[in-house]
Coordinates of C-alpha atoms in Angstrom, one line a residue:
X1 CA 7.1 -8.8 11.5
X2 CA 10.9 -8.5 11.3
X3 CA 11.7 -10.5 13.9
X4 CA 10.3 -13.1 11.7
X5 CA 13.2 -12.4 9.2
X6 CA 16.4 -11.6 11.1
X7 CA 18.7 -12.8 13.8
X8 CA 19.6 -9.9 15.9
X9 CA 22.3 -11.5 17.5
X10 CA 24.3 -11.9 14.4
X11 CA 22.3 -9.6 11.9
X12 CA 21.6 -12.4 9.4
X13 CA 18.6 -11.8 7.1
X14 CA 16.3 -15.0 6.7
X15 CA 15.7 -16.2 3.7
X16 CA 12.5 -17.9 2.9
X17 CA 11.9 -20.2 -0.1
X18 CA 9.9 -18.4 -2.8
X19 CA 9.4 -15.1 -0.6
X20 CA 7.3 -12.7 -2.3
X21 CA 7.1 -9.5 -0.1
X22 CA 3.3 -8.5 -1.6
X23 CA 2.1 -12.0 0.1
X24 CA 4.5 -12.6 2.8
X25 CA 4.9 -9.4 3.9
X26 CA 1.6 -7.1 2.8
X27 CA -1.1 -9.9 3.0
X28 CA 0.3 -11.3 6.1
X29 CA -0.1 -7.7 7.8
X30 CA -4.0 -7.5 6.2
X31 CA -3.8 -10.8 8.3
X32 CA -3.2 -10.2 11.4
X33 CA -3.7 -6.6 11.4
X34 CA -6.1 -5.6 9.0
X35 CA -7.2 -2.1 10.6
X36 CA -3.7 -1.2 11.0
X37 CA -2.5 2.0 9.3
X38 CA -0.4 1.1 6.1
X39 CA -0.3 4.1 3.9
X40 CA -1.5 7.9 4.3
X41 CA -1.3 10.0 1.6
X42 CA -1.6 13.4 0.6
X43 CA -1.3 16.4 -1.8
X44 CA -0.4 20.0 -2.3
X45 CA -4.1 20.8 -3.1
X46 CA -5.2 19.6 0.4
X47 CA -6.5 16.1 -0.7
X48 CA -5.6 13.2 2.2
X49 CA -6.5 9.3 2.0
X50 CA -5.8 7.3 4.3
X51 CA -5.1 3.3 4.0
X52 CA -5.3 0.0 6.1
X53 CA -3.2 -3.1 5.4
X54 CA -6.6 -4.3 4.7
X55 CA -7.2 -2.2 2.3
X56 CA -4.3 -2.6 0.5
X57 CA -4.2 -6.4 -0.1
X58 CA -8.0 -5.1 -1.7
X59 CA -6.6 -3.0 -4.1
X60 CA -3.7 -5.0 -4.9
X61 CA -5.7 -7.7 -5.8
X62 CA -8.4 -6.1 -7.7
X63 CA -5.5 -4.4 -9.8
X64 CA -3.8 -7.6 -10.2
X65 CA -7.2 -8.8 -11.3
X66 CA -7.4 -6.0 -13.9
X67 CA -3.9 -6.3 -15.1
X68 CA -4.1 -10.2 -15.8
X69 CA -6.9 -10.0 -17.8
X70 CA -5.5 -7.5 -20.2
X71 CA -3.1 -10.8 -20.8
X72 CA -0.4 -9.5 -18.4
X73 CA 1.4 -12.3 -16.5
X74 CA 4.6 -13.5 -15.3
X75 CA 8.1 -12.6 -16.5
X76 CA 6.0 -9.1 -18.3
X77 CA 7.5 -6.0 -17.5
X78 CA 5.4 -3.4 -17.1
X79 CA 6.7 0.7 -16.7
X80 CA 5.8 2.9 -14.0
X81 CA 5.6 5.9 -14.3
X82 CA 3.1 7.5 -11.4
X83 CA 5.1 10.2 -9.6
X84 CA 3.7 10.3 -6.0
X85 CA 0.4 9.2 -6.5
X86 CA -1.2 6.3 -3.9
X87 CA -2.0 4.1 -7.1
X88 CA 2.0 2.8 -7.5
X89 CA 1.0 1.2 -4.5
X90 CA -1.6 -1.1 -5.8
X91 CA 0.3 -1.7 -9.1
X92 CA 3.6 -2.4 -7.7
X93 CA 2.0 -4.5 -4.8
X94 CA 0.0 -6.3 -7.8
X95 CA 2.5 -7.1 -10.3
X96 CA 4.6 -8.7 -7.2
X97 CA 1.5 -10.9 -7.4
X98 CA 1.6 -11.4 -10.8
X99 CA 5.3 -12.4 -10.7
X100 CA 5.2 -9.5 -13.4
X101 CA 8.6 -7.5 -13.5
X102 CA 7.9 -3.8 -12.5
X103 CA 10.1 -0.9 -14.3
X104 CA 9.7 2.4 -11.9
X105 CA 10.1 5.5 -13.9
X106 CA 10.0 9.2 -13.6
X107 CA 7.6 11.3 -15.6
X108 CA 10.6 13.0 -17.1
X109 CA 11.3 11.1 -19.6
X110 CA 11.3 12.3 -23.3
X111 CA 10.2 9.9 -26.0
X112 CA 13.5 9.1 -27.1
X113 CA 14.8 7.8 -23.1
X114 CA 11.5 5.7 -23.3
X115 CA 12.0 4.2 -27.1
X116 CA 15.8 3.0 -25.1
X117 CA 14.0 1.6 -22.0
X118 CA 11.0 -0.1 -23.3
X119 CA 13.2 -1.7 -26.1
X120 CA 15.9 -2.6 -23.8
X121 CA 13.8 -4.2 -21.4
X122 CA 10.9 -5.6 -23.5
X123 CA 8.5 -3.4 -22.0
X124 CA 4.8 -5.0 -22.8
X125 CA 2.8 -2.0 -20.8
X126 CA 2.9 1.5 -19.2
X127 CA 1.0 2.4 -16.4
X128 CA 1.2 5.9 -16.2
X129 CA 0.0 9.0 -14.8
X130 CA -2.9 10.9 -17.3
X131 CA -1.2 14.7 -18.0
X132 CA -0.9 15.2 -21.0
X133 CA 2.8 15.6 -21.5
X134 CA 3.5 12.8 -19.7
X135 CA 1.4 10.2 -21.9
X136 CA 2.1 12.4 -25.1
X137 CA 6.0 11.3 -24.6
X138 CA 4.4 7.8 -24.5
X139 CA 2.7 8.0 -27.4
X140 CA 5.2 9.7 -29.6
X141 CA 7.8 6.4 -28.5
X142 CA 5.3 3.7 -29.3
X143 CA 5.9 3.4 -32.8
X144 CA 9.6 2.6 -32.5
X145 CA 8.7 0.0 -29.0
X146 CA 7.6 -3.1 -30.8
X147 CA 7.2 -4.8 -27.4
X148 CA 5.1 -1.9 -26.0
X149 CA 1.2 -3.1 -26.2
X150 CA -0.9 -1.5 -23.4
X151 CA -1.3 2.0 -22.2
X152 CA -2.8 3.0 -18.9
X153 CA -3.3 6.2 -17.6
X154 CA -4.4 7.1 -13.9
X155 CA -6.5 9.8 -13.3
X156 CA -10.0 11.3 -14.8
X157 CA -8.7 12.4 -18.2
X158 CA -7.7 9.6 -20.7
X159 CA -6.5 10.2 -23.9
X160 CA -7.6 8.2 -27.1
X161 CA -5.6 4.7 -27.3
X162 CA -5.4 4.8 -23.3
X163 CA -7.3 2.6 -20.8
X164 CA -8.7 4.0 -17.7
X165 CA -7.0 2.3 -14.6
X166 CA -10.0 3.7 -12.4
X167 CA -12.7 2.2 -14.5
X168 CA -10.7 -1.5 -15.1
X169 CA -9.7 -1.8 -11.0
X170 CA -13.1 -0.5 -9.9
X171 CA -14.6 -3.5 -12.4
X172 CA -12.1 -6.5 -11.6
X173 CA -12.4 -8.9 -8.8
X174 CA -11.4 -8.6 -5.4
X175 CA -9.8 -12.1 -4.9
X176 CA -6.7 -12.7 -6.7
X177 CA -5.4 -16.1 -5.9
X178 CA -1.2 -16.6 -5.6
X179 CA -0.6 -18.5 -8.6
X180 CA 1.0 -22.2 -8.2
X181 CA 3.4 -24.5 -10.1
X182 CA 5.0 -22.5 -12.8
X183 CA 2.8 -19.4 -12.5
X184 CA 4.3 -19.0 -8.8
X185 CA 7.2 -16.6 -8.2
X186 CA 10.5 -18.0 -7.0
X187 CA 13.5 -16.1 -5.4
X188 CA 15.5 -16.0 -8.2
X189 CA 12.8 -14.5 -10.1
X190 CA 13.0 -10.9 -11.5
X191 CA 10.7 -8.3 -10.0
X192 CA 11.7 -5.0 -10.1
X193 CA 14.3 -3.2 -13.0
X194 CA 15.6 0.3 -12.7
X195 CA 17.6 2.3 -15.2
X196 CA 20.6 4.1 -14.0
X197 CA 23.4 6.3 -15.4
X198 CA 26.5 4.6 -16.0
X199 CA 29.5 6.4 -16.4
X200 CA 29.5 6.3 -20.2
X201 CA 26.6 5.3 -22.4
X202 CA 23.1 4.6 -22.2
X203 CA 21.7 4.3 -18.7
X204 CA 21.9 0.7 -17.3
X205 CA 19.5 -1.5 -16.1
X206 CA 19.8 -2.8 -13.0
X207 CA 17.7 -6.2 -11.7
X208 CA 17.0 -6.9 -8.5
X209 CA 15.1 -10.8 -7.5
X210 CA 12.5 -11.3 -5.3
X211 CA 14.4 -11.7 -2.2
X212 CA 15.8 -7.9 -2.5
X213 CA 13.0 -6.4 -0.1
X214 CA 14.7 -8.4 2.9
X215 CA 18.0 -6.7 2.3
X216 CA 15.8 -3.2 3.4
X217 CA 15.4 -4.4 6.8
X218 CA 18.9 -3.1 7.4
X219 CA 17.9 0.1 5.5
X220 CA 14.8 0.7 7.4
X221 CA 15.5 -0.9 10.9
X222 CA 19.0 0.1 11.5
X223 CA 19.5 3.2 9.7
X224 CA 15.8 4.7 9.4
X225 CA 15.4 4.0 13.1
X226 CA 11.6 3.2 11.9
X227 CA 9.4 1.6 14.5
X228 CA 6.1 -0.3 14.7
X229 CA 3.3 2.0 14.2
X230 CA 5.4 4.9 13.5
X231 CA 5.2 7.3 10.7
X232 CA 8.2 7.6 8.3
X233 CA 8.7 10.0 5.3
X234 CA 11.0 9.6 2.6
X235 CA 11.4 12.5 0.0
X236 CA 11.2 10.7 -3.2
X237 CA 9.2 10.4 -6.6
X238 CA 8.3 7.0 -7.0
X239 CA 10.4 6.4 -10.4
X240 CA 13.5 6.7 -8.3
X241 CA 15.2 3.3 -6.3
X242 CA 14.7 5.9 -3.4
X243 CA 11.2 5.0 -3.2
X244 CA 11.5 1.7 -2.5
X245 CA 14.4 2.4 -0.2
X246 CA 11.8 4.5 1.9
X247 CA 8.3 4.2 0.8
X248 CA 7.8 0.2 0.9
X249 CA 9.6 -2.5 1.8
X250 CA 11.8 -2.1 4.4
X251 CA 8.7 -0.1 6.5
X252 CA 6.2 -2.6 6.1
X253 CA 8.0 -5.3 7.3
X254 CA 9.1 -3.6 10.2
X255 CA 4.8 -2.8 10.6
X256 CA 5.5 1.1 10.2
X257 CA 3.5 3.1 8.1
X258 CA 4.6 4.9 5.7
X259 CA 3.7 8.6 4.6
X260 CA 3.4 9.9 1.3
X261 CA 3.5 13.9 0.2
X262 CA 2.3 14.0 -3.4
X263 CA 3.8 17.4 -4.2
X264 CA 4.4 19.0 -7.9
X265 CA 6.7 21.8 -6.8
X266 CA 8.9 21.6 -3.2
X267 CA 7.9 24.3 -1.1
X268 CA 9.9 24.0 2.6
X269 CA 7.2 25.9 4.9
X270 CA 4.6 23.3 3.8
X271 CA 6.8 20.2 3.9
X272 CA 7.4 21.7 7.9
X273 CA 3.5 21.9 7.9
X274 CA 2.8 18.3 6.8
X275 CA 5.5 17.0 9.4
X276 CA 4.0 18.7 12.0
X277 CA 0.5 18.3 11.4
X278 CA 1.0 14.2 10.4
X279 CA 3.2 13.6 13.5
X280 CA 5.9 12.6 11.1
X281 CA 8.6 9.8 13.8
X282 CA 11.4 9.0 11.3
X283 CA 11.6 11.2 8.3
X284 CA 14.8 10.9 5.0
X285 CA 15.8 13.4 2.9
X286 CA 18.7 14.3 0.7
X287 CA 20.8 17.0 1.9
X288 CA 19.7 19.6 0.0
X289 CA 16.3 19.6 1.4
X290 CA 17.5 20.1 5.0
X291 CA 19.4 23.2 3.6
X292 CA 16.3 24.8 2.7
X293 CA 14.7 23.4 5.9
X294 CA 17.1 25.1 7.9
X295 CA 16.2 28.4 6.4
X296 CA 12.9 28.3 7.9
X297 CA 12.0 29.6 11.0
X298 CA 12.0 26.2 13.1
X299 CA 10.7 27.3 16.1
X300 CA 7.4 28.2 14.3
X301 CA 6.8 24.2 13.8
X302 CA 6.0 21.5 16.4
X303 CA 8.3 18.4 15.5
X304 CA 8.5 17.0 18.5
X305 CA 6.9 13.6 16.6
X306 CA 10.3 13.9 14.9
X307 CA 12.5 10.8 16.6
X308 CA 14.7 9.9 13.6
X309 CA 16.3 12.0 10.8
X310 CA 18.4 10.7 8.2
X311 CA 20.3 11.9 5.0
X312 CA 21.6 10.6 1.8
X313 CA 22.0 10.9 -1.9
X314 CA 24.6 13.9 -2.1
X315 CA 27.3 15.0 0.1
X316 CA 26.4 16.9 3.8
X317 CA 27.8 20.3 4.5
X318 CA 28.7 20.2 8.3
X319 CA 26.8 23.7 9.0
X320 CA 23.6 22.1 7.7
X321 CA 23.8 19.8 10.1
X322 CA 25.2 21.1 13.2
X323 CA 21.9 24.3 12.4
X324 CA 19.6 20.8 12.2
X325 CA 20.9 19.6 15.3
X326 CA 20.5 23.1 17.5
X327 CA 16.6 23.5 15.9
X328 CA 15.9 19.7 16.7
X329 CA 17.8 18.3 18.7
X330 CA 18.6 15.2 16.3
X331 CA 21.4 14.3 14.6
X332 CA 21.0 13.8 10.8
X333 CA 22.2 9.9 10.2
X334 CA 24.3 9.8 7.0
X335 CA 23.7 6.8 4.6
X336 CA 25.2 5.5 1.3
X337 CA 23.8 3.3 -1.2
X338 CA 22.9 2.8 -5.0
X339 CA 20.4 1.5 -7.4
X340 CA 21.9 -2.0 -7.4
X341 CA 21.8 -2.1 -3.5
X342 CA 20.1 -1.8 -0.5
X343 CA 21.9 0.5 2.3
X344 CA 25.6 -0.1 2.2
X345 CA 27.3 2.2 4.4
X346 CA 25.9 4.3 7.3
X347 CA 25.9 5.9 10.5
X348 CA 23.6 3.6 12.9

Protein backbone atom coordinates (compact mmCIF):
# COMPACT_ATOMS: atom_id res chain seq x y z
CA UNK A 1 0.00 0.00 0.00
CA UNK A 2 2.61 2.74 0.41
CA UNK A 3 4.33 2.17 -2.42
CA UNK A 4 1.27 3.34 -3.97
CA UNK A 5 1.87 6.84 -2.39
CA UNK A 6 5.59 7.58 -2.25
CA UNK A 7 8.63 7.82 -4.37
CA UNK A 8 11.42 6.29 -2.54
CA UNK A 9 13.98 7.64 -4.56
CA UNK A 10 13.18 11.17 -3.67
CA UNK A 11 10.82 10.74 -0.61
CA UNK A 12 7.87 12.63 -2.23
CA UNK A 13 4.39 11.81 -0.82
CA UNK A 14 1.71 11.38 -3.66
CA UNK A 15 -1.03 13.21 -3.70
CA UNK A 16 -4.27 11.94 -5.00
CA UNK A 17 -7.23 14.07 -5.98
CA UNK A 18 -10.00 13.92 -3.27
CA UNK A 19 -8.00 11.24 -1.13
CA UNK A 20 -9.95 10.13 1.64
CA UNK A 21 -7.86 7.66 3.77
CA UNK A 22 -11.27 5.63 5.26
CA UNK A 23 -11.90 4.68 1.34
CA UNK A 24 -8.61 4.83 -0.20
CA UNK A 25 -6.71 3.42 2.32
CA UNK A 26 -9.17 1.23 4.82
CA UNK A 27 -11.68 -0.06 2.11
CA UNK A 28 -9.01 -0.68 -0.39
CA UNK A 29 -7.27 -3.08 2.28
CA UNK A 30 -11.02 -4.86 3.02
CA UNK A 31 -10.35 -5.12 -0.84
CA UNK A 32 -7.67 -6.81 -1.47
CA UNK A 33 -7.10 -8.17 1.79
CA UNK A 34 -10.13 -8.71 3.62
CA UNK A 35 -8.93 -11.55 6.25
CA UNK A 36 -5.93 -9.53 6.91
CA UNK A 37 -5.42 -8.50 10.58
CA UNK A 38 -6.28 -4.65 11.07
CA UNK A 39 -6.91 -4.06 14.68
CA UNK A 40 -6.40 -6.22 17.96
CA UNK A 41 -7.56 -4.97 20.94
CA UNK A 42 -7.55 -5.48 24.48
CA UNK A 43 -8.13 -4.57 28.18
CA UNK A 44 -6.82 -4.63 31.74
CA UNK A 45 -9.86 -6.98 32.66
CA UNK A 46 -8.61 -9.65 30.17
CA UNK A 47 -11.14 -8.86 27.38
CA UNK A 48 -9.34 -9.30 23.62
CA UNK A 49 -11.13 -8.69 20.09
CA UNK A 50 -9.64 -9.09 17.34
CA UNK A 51 -10.34 -7.27 13.77
CA UNK A 52 -10.07 -7.84 9.91
CA UNK A 53 -9.77 -4.97 7.41
CA UNK A 54 -12.96 -6.66 6.50
CA UNK A 55 -14.44 -6.04 9.30
CA UNK A 56 -13.68 -2.81 9.72
CA UNK A 57 -14.96 -1.22 6.46
CA UNK A 58 -18.35 -3.25 8.20
CA UNK A 59 -18.42 -1.38 11.05
CA UNK A 60 -17.40 1.80 9.60
CA UNK A 61 -20.10 1.77 7.41
CA UNK A 62 -22.88 0.55 9.56
CA UNK A 63 -21.81 3.54 12.06
CA UNK A 64 -21.72 5.90 9.25
CA UNK A 65 -25.12 4.60 8.51
CA UNK A 66 -26.24 5.32 12.06
CA UNK A 67 -24.64 8.57 12.34
CA UNK A 68 -26.29 10.01 8.96
CA UNK A 69 -29.54 9.30 9.94
CA UNK A 70 -29.42 11.15 13.16
CA UNK A 71 -28.96 14.16 10.35
CA UNK A 72 -25.14 14.16 10.68
CA UNK A 73 -23.40 14.96 7.45
CA UNK A 74 -20.61 16.83 5.91
CA UNK A 75 -18.79 19.81 7.27
CA UNK A 76 -20.44 18.50 11.19
CA UNK A 77 -18.10 18.19 13.71
CA UNK A 78 -18.66 15.63 15.94
CA UNK A 79 -16.41 15.13 19.61
CA UNK A 80 -14.74 12.16 20.56
CA UNK A 81 -14.21 11.41 23.41
CA UNK A 82 -13.68 7.28 23.74
CA UNK A 83 -10.34 6.75 25.56
CA UNK A 84 -8.94 3.41 24.29
CA UNK A 85 -11.93 1.72 23.43
CA UNK A 86 -12.05 -0.31 19.67
CA UNK A 87 -15.36 1.86 18.86
CA UNK A 88 -13.15 5.29 17.92
CA UNK A 89 -12.24 3.19 15.28
CA UNK A 90 -15.58 2.78 13.59
CA UNK A 91 -16.49 6.41 14.37
CA UNK A 92 -13.45 8.09 13.26
CA UNK A 93 -13.19 5.66 10.12
CA UNK A 94 -17.13 6.69 9.60
CA UNK A 95 -17.20 10.27 9.85
CA UNK A 96 -14.06 10.26 7.25
CA UNK A 97 -16.97 8.78 5.21
CA UNK A 98 -19.29 11.21 6.11
CA UNK A 99 -16.85 14.02 5.15
CA UNK A 100 -17.93 14.90 8.85
CA UNK A 101 -15.07 16.76 10.86
CA UNK A 102 -13.97 14.56 13.88
CA UNK A 103 -12.85 16.46 17.22
CA UNK A 104 -10.69 13.69 19.40
CA UNK A 105 -10.95 14.41 23.06
CA UNK A 106 -9.83 13.05 26.26
CA UNK A 107 -12.25 12.09 29.01
CA UNK A 108 -10.72 14.71 31.22
CA UNK A 109 -12.36 17.37 30.37
CA UNK A 110 -14.48 19.40 32.90
CA UNK A 111 -17.73 21.03 31.73
CA UNK A 112 -16.25 24.31 31.52
CA UNK A 113 -13.09 23.05 28.82
CA UNK A 114 -16.05 21.44 26.83
CA UNK A 115 -18.60 24.62 26.94
CA UNK A 116 -14.95 26.43 25.17
CA UNK A 117 -14.54 23.58 22.63
CA UNK A 118 -17.91 22.75 21.48
CA UNK A 119 -18.66 26.51 21.15
CA UNK A 120 -15.51 27.23 19.45
CA UNK A 121 -15.81 24.62 17.04
CA UNK A 122 -19.54 24.34 16.53
CA UNK A 123 -19.70 21.01 17.85
CA UNK A 124 -23.29 19.36 16.68
CA UNK A 125 -22.60 15.85 18.58
CA UNK A 126 -20.49 13.88 21.24
CA UNK A 127 -19.83 10.44 20.96
CA UNK A 128 -18.58 9.44 24.10
CA UNK A 129 -17.72 6.82 26.39
CA UNK A 130 -20.92 5.82 29.06
CA UNK A 131 -19.16 6.45 32.83
CA UNK A 132 -20.80 8.44 34.47
CA UNK A 133 -18.45 11.27 35.12
CA UNK A 134 -17.52 11.37 31.88
CA UNK A 135 -21.12 12.05 30.28
CA UNK A 136 -22.13 14.05 33.55
CA UNK A 137 -19.32 16.72 32.44
CA UNK A 138 -21.35 16.54 29.14
CA UNK A 139 -24.39 17.18 30.41
CA UNK A 140 -23.67 19.88 32.87
CA UNK A 141 -21.95 21.95 29.44
CA UNK A 142 -24.96 21.44 27.20
CA UNK A 143 -26.92 24.23 28.28
CA UNK A 144 -24.32 26.87 27.54
CA UNK A 145 -23.32 24.73 23.78
CA UNK A 146 -26.05 26.03 21.52
CA UNK A 147 -24.59 23.97 18.65
CA UNK A 148 -24.40 20.76 20.72
CA UNK A 149 -27.49 18.46 19.67
CA UNK A 150 -26.75 14.70 19.99
CA UNK A 151 -25.34 12.67 22.72
CA UNK A 152 -23.98 9.27 22.38
CA UNK A 153 -22.64 7.13 24.84
CA UNK A 154 -20.74 3.70 24.19
CA UNK A 155 -21.11 1.02 26.42
CA UNK A 156 -24.17 -0.89 28.32
CA UNK A 157 -25.19 1.89 30.66
CA UNK A 158 -26.87 4.98 29.08
CA UNK A 159 -27.96 7.70 30.90
CA UNK A 160 -31.38 9.65 30.30
CA UNK A 161 -31.02 12.14 27.17
CA UNK A 162 -28.26 9.68 25.67
CA UNK A 163 -28.50 7.30 22.61
CA UNK A 164 -27.04 4.01 22.79
CA UNK A 165 -24.31 3.64 20.04
CA UNK A 166 -24.50 -0.29 20.40
CA UNK A 167 -28.28 -0.44 19.77
CA UNK A 168 -28.22 2.46 16.60
CA UNK A 169 -24.88 0.57 14.79
CA UNK A 170 -26.19 -2.91 15.46
CA UNK A 171 -29.68 -1.47 13.63
CA UNK A 172 -28.15 0.60 10.58
CA UNK A 173 -27.17 -0.77 7.28
CA UNK A 174 -24.17 -2.27 6.31
CA UNK A 175 -23.59 -0.52 2.94
CA UNK A 176 -22.73 3.08 3.11
CA UNK A 177 -22.13 4.42 -0.33
CA UNK A 178 -19.13 7.35 -0.76
CA UNK A 179 -21.18 10.26 -1.42
CA UNK A 180 -20.77 12.20 -4.88
CA UNK A 181 -20.99 15.76 -6.25
CA UNK A 182 -21.07 18.11 -3.29
CA UNK A 183 -21.67 15.43 -0.58
CA UNK A 184 -18.01 13.93 -1.66
CA UNK A 185 -15.00 15.01 0.38
CA UNK A 186 -12.22 16.93 -1.28
CA UNK A 187 -8.54 17.49 -0.15
CA UNK A 188 -8.93 20.67 1.10
CA UNK A 189 -11.77 19.56 3.16
CA UNK A 190 -11.56 19.57 6.96
CA UNK A 191 -11.55 16.28 8.79
CA UNK A 192 -10.01 16.13 11.85
CA UNK A 193 -9.66 19.34 14.72
CA UNK A 194 -7.64 19.04 17.86
CA UNK A 195 -7.36 21.47 20.76
CA UNK A 196 -3.92 22.32 21.97
CA UNK A 197 -2.36 24.58 24.62
CA UNK A 198 -0.96 27.71 23.28
CA UNK A 199 1.34 29.58 25.18
CA UNK A 200 -1.17 32.04 26.56
CA UNK A 201 -4.95 31.64 26.42
CA UNK A 202 -7.48 29.20 25.60
CA UNK A 203 -6.24 26.03 23.97
CA UNK A 204 -6.07 26.34 20.13
CA UNK A 205 -7.62 24.51 17.58
CA UNK A 206 -5.63 23.11 15.20
CA UNK A 207 -7.13 21.74 11.55
CA UNK A 208 -5.76 19.39 9.61
CA UNK A 209 -7.43 18.52 5.58
CA UNK A 210 -7.95 15.33 4.25
CA UNK A 211 -4.70 14.80 2.71
CA UNK A 212 -2.89 14.89 6.38
CA UNK A 213 -2.89 10.95 6.80
CA UNK A 214 -0.22 10.75 3.81
CA UNK A 215 2.13 13.03 5.73
CA UNK A 216 2.19 9.80 8.41
CA UNK A 217 3.88 7.65 5.97
CA UNK A 218 7.13 9.36 7.03
CA UNK A 219 6.01 8.96 10.70
CA UNK A 220 5.24 5.38 10.46
CA UNK A 221 7.58 4.10 7.64
CA UNK A 222 10.72 5.93 8.39
CA UNK A 223 10.63 6.52 11.97
CA UNK A 224 8.23 3.68 13.40
CA UNK A 225 10.22 1.15 11.32
CA UNK A 226 6.58 -0.48 10.99
CA UNK A 227 6.34 -3.35 8.48
CA UNK A 228 3.65 -5.23 6.59
CA UNK A 229 1.96 -7.52 8.82
CA UNK A 230 3.65 -6.42 11.80
CA UNK A 231 2.28 -5.43 15.07
CA UNK A 232 2.97 -1.83 16.33
CA UNK A 233 1.95 -0.26 19.70
CA UNK A 234 1.64 3.22 20.50
CA UNK A 235 1.00 4.40 24.17
CA UNK A 236 -1.70 6.76 23.73
CA UNK A 237 -5.49 7.65 24.74
CA UNK A 238 -7.20 8.24 21.69
CA UNK A 239 -8.17 12.13 22.56
CA UNK A 240 -4.55 12.90 22.00
CA UNK A 241 -2.83 13.78 18.13
CA UNK A 242 -0.62 10.83 19.47
CA UNK A 243 -3.19 8.42 18.46
CA UNK A 244 -3.35 9.14 15.12
CA UNK A 245 0.38 9.53 14.96
CA UNK A 246 0.39 5.74 16.03
CA UNK A 247 -2.84 3.99 16.12
CA UNK A 248 -4.18 4.78 12.41
CA UNK A 249 -3.00 6.18 9.60
CA UNK A 250 0.34 5.99 9.03
CA UNK A 251 0.16 1.85 9.96
CA UNK A 252 -2.62 1.04 7.76
CA UNK A 253 -1.22 2.34 4.82
CA UNK A 254 1.95 0.78 5.29
CA UNK A 255 -0.66 -2.77 5.87
CA UNK A 256 0.66 -3.14 9.57
CA UNK A 257 -1.72 -3.79 12.18
CA UNK A 258 -2.07 -1.94 14.78
CA UNK A 259 -2.40 -2.88 18.63
CA UNK A 260 -4.50 -1.40 21.10
CA UNK A 261 -4.09 -1.76 25.16
CA UNK A 262 -7.23 -0.29 26.61
CA UNK A 263 -5.85 0.37 30.11
CA UNK A 264 -7.39 2.66 33.04
CA UNK A 265 -4.36 2.78 35.24
CA UNK A 266 -0.48 2.11 33.71
CA UNK A 267 0.85 -0.75 35.43
CA UNK A 268 4.67 -1.66 33.65
CA UNK A 269 4.77 -5.52 34.49
CA UNK A 270 1.53 -5.99 32.49
CA UNK A 271 2.28 -3.57 29.64
CA UNK A 272 5.76 -6.15 29.51
CA UNK A 273 3.09 -8.98 29.59
CA UNK A 274 0.91 -7.75 26.76
CA UNK A 275 4.20 -7.13 24.52
CA UNK A 276 5.34 -10.41 25.10
CA UNK A 277 2.33 -12.39 24.84
CA UNK A 278 0.97 -10.23 21.53
CA UNK A 279 4.40 -10.41 19.76
CA UNK A 280 4.52 -6.70 19.80
CA UNK A 281 7.44 -5.78 16.27
CA UNK A 282 7.57 -1.89 16.57
CA UNK A 283 6.28 -0.40 19.72
CA UNK A 284 6.28 4.08 20.83
CA UNK A 285 6.20 5.41 23.93
CA UNK A 286 7.04 8.58 25.67
CA UNK A 287 10.06 8.56 27.79
CA UNK A 288 8.70 8.29 30.87
CA UNK A 289 7.24 4.90 30.22
CA UNK A 290 10.51 3.31 29.32
CA UNK A 291 11.76 4.69 32.82
CA UNK A 292 9.42 2.67 34.54
CA UNK A 293 10.04 -0.15 31.95
CA UNK A 294 13.51 -0.26 32.85
CA UNK A 295 12.73 -0.91 36.41
CA UNK A 296 11.39 -4.19 35.65
CA UNK A 297 13.15 -7.11 35.67
CA UNK A 298 13.62 -7.48 31.72
CA UNK A 299 14.93 -10.71 31.56
CA UNK A 300 11.69 -12.13 33.02
CA UNK A 301 9.92 -11.09 29.56
CA UNK A 302 10.35 -12.56 26.07
CA UNK A 303 10.55 -9.51 23.55
CA UNK A 304 12.33 -10.95 21.07
CA UNK A 305 9.06 -9.87 18.69
CA UNK A 306 10.42 -6.37 19.66
CA UNK A 307 12.28 -5.09 16.21
CA UNK A 308 11.63 -1.30 16.61
CA UNK A 309 11.43 0.99 19.63
CA UNK A 310 10.88 4.63 19.46
CA UNK A 311 10.37 7.62 21.80
CA UNK A 312 8.85 10.98 21.95
CA UNK A 313 6.79 13.55 23.64
CA UNK A 314 9.24 14.68 26.52
CA UNK A 315 12.92 14.95 26.72
CA UNK A 316 15.19 11.31 27.05
CA UNK A 317 17.56 10.83 29.91
CA UNK A 318 20.68 9.13 28.35
CA UNK A 319 20.73 6.29 31.32
CA UNK A 320 17.19 5.34 30.30
CA UNK A 321 18.34 4.60 27.21
CA UNK A 322 21.68 3.21 27.31
CA UNK A 323 19.68 0.47 30.40
CA UNK A 324 17.02 -0.06 27.28
CA UNK A 325 19.65 -0.80 24.95
CA UNK A 326 21.73 -3.46 27.33
CA UNK A 327 17.97 -5.33 28.26
CA UNK A 328 17.03 -5.27 24.39
CA UNK A 329 19.42 -4.80 22.44
CA UNK A 330 17.49 -1.80 20.45
CA UNK A 331 18.16 1.51 20.37
CA UNK A 332 15.23 3.80 21.35
CA UNK A 333 14.71 6.21 18.00
CA UNK A 334 14.03 9.79 19.23
CA UNK A 335 11.21 11.75 17.37
CA UNK A 336 9.73 15.28 17.48
CA UNK A 337 6.51 16.57 16.41
CA UNK A 338 3.32 18.51 17.35
CA UNK A 339 -0.45 18.65 17.01
CA UNK A 340 -0.26 20.76 13.84
CA UNK A 341 2.21 18.13 12.24
CA UNK A 342 3.11 14.96 11.35
CA UNK A 343 6.80 13.76 12.36
CA UNK A 344 9.16 16.68 11.94
CA UNK A 345 12.44 15.80 13.28
CA UNK A 346 13.92 12.26 14.05
CA UNK A 347 16.44 9.79 14.30
CA UNK A 348 15.82 7.29 11.23
Amino acid sequence: MVNKFIERDNCKIVVPENFNFAYDVADELAKTRPEGRALVWCNDLGEEKHFTYEQMKYYSDKTANYLTSLGIKKGDAVMLILKRRYEFWFCILALHKIGAIAVPATHLLTPSDLIYRNNAASIKAVIAVAEDEVMAHIDDAQDESPTLQIKIAVGSEVNDGWLNFDVGMEKASPDFKRPVGDMATVNSDISLLYFTSGTTGQPKMVQHNFTYPLGHILTAKYWQNVRKDGLHLTVADTGWAKAVWGKLYGQWICECAVFVYDFEHFDPHEMLEVISAHNITSFCAPPTIYRFLIKEDLTKYDLSSLEYCVVAGEPLNPEVYTQFYKATGLKLMEGYGQTELTVTLATF
